[in-house]
């Protein structure tokens, strides 16, 4: 499965809703288990939250929970979602990258290499 990267944006937040969002979307170990990373970035007129997930339905459930907590409608937050290949999961310590499709054998010494008795040519 691919990783999902979410860019969430809330515009024109007052101090109360901003504090509510910070509590509802913790960046530390309080984030959900399937959320591999979460960062908040404050701009003068917006709060941006960047998340990486390894489970799409879990991300949707979390977003629905946060909307309910802050009293947001279906248009809030502005949202951009894209996926990246599973290979990039190696950058997140909480998740193992997918195993290689074909195992690579260990090299053998020349003494262990079988000799073919078939004629060449």
mmCIF file of C-alpha atoms in Angstrom, residues 7-121:
data_model
loop_
_atom_site.group_PDB
_atom_site.id
_atom_site.type_symbol
_atom_site.label_atom_id
_atom_site.label_comp_id
_atom_site.label_asym_id
_atom_site.label_seq_id
_atom_site.Cartn_x
_atom_site.Cartn_y
_atom_site.Cartn_z
ATOM 1 C CA UNK A 7 -2.038 18.831 3.457
ATOM 2 C CA UNK A 8 -4.748 20.369 5.631
ATOM 3 C CA UNK A 9 -5.389 24.117 5.811
ATOM 4 C CA UNK A 10 -7.633 26.077 8.137
ATOM 5 C CA UNK A 11 -8.044 29.781 7.261
ATOM 6 C CA UNK A 12 -8.707 32.707 9.607
ATOM 7 C CA UNK A 13 -8.744 30.805 12.890
ATOM 8 C CA UNK A 14 -9.428 32.681 16.097
ATOM 9 C CA UNK A 15 -7.285 31.911 19.157
ATOM 10 C CA UNK A 16 -9.896 29.547 20.655
ATOM 11 C CA UNK A 17 -10.269 27.350 17.553
ATOM 12 C CA UNK A 18 -6.519 27.417 16.990
ATOM 13 C CA UNK A 19 -5.918 26.067 20.506
ATOM 14 C CA UNK A 20 -8.675 23.490 20.005
ATOM 15 C CA UNK A 21 -7.020 22.255 16.806
ATOM 16 C CA UNK A 22 -3.604 22.066 18.446
ATOM 17 C CA UNK A 23 -5.120 19.822 21.149
ATOM 18 C CA UNK A 24 -7.122 17.734 18.645
ATOM 19 C CA UNK A 25 -4.137 17.188 16.330
ATOM 20 C CA UNK A 26 -1.122 16.411 18.540
ATOM 21 C CA UNK A 27 2.260 16.279 16.840
ATOM 22 C CA UNK A 28 3.933 14.030 19.381
ATOM 23 C CA UNK A 29 3.173 10.469 20.477
ATOM 24 C CA UNK A 30 -0.488 11.407 20.998
ATOM 25 C CA UNK A 31 -1.212 11.056 17.284
ATOM 26 C CA UNK A 32 -3.059 7.936 16.043
ATOM 27 C CA UNK A 33 -0.970 4.779 15.472
ATOM 28 C CA UNK A 34 -1.447 4.829 11.672
ATOM 29 C CA UNK A 35 -0.361 8.491 11.445
ATOM 30 C CA UNK A 36 3.381 8.263 10.836
ATOM 31 C CA UNK A 37 4.082 11.983 10.971
ATOM 32 C CA UNK A 38 2.229 15.228 11.705
ATOM 33 C CA UNK A 39 3.537 18.783 11.627
ATOM 34 C CA UNK A 40 1.781 22.102 12.263
ATOM 35 C CA UNK A 41 2.899 25.229 10.424
ATOM 36 C CA UNK A 42 1.398 28.585 11.405
ATOM 37 C CA UNK A 43 1.032 31.253 8.712
ATOM 38 C CA UNK A 44 -0.333 34.759 9.386
ATOM 39 C CA UNK A 45 -3.847 33.838 8.220
ATOM 40 C CA UNK A 46 -3.819 30.039 8.230
ATOM 41 C CA UNK A 47 -2.836 26.909 10.096
ATOM 42 C CA UNK A 48 -1.332 24.203 7.894
ATOM 43 C CA UNK A 49 -1.116 20.605 9.088
ATOM 44 C CA UNK A 50 0.972 18.076 7.140
ATOM 45 C CA UNK A 51 0.357 14.393 7.835
ATOM 46 C CA UNK A 52 1.691 11.083 6.519
ATOM 47 C CA UNK A 53 -0.535 8.007 6.886
ATOM 48 C CA UNK A 54 -0.179 4.341 5.984
ATOM 49 C CA UNK A 55 -3.952 3.735 6.097
ATOM 50 C CA UNK A 56 -6.465 5.796 4.077
ATOM 51 C CA UNK A 57 -9.624 4.827 6.040
ATOM 52 C CA UNK A 58 -7.873 5.633 9.345
ATOM 53 C CA UNK A 59 -6.925 9.066 7.978
ATOM 54 C CA UNK A 60 -10.549 9.725 6.973
ATOM 55 C CA UNK A 61 -11.809 8.651 10.414
ATOM 56 C CA UNK A 62 -9.315 10.964 12.114
ATOM 57 C CA UNK A 63 -10.309 13.891 9.897
ATOM 58 C CA UNK A 64 -14.005 13.289 10.682
ATOM 59 C CA UNK A 65 -13.183 13.205 14.409
ATOM 60 C CA UNK A 66 -11.261 16.488 14.202
ATOM 61 C CA UNK A 67 -14.058 18.160 12.240
ATOM 62 C CA UNK A 68 -16.507 17.166 14.976
ATOM 63 C CA UNK A 69 -14.225 18.437 17.754
ATOM 64 C CA UNK A 70 -13.701 21.878 16.195
ATOM 65 C CA UNK A 71 -17.221 22.179 14.774
ATOM 66 C CA UNK A 72 -16.086 22.332 11.145
ATOM 67 C CA UNK A 73 -18.356 21.749 8.172
ATOM 68 C CA UNK A 74 -17.602 19.465 5.226
ATOM 69 C CA UNK A 75 -15.681 22.231 3.401
ATOM 70 C CA UNK A 76 -13.206 22.735 6.215
ATOM 71 C CA UNK A 77 -10.308 22.186 6.181
ATOM 72 C CA UNK A 78 -9.075 22.715 2.669
ATOM 73 C CA UNK A 79 -7.405 19.447 1.826
ATOM 74 C CA UNK A 80 -4.930 18.027 -0.664
ATOM 75 C CA UNK A 81 -4.154 14.307 -0.624
ATOM 76 C CA UNK A 82 -1.613 12.398 -2.665
ATOM 77 C CA UNK A 83 0.127 9.075 -2.384
ATOM 78 C CA UNK A 84 3.756 8.092 -2.652
ATOM 79 C CA UNK A 85 5.162 4.591 -3.241
ATOM 80 C CA UNK A 86 5.635 2.287 -0.280
ATOM 81 C CA UNK A 87 9.383 2.531 -0.801
ATOM 82 C CA UNK A 88 9.322 5.930 0.944
ATOM 83 C CA UNK A 89 8.091 4.277 4.146
ATOM 84 C CA UNK A 90 11.729 3.541 4.966
ATOM 85 C CA UNK A 91 12.024 7.166 6.119
ATOM 86 C CA UNK A 92 9.532 6.551 8.926
ATOM 87 C CA UNK A 93 10.864 4.513 11.846
ATOM 88 C CA UNK A 94 7.434 3.225 12.902
ATOM 89 C CA UNK A 95 6.899 1.279 9.696
ATOM 90 C CA UNK A 96 8.860 -1.400 7.858
ATOM 91 C CA UNK A 97 9.292 -0.998 4.094
ATOM 92 C CA UNK A 98 7.651 -3.620 1.913
ATOM 93 C CA UNK A 99 9.837 -6.709 1.355
ATOM 94 C CA UNK A 100 11.567 -7.045 -1.985
ATOM 95 C CA UNK A 101 9.597 -9.042 -4.547
ATOM 96 C CA UNK A 102 12.567 -11.243 -5.442
ATOM 97 C CA UNK A 103 15.155 -12.136 -2.794
ATOM 98 C CA UNK A 104 18.760 -11.541 -3.778
ATOM 99 C CA UNK A 105 20.956 -14.552 -2.979
ATOM 100 C CA UNK A 106 24.191 -14.132 -1.053
ATOM 101 C CA UNK A 107 27.338 -14.387 -3.202
ATOM 102 C CA UNK A 108 29.165 -17.744 -3.232
ATOM 103 C CA UNK A 109 32.870 -18.300 -3.185
ATOM 104 C CA UNK A 110 34.430 -19.861 -6.320
ATOM 105 C CA UNK A 111 35.031 -23.097 -4.371
ATOM 106 C CA UNK A 112 31.269 -23.425 -3.796
ATOM 107 C CA UNK A 113 30.357 -22.829 -7.437
ATOM 108 C CA UNK A 114 29.361 -26.068 -9.216
ATOM 109 C CA UNK A 115 31.413 -27.039 -12.229
ATOM 110 C CA UNK A 116 29.478 -27.864 -15.369
ATOM 111 C CA UNK A 117 30.678 -30.896 -17.326
ATOM 112 C CA UNK A 118 28.578 -30.041 -20.383
ATOM 113 C CA UNK A 119 30.568 -29.107 -23.499
ATOM 114 C CA UNK A 120 30.644 -25.415 -24.342
ATOM 115 C CA UNK A 121 29.941 -24.329 -27.909
#
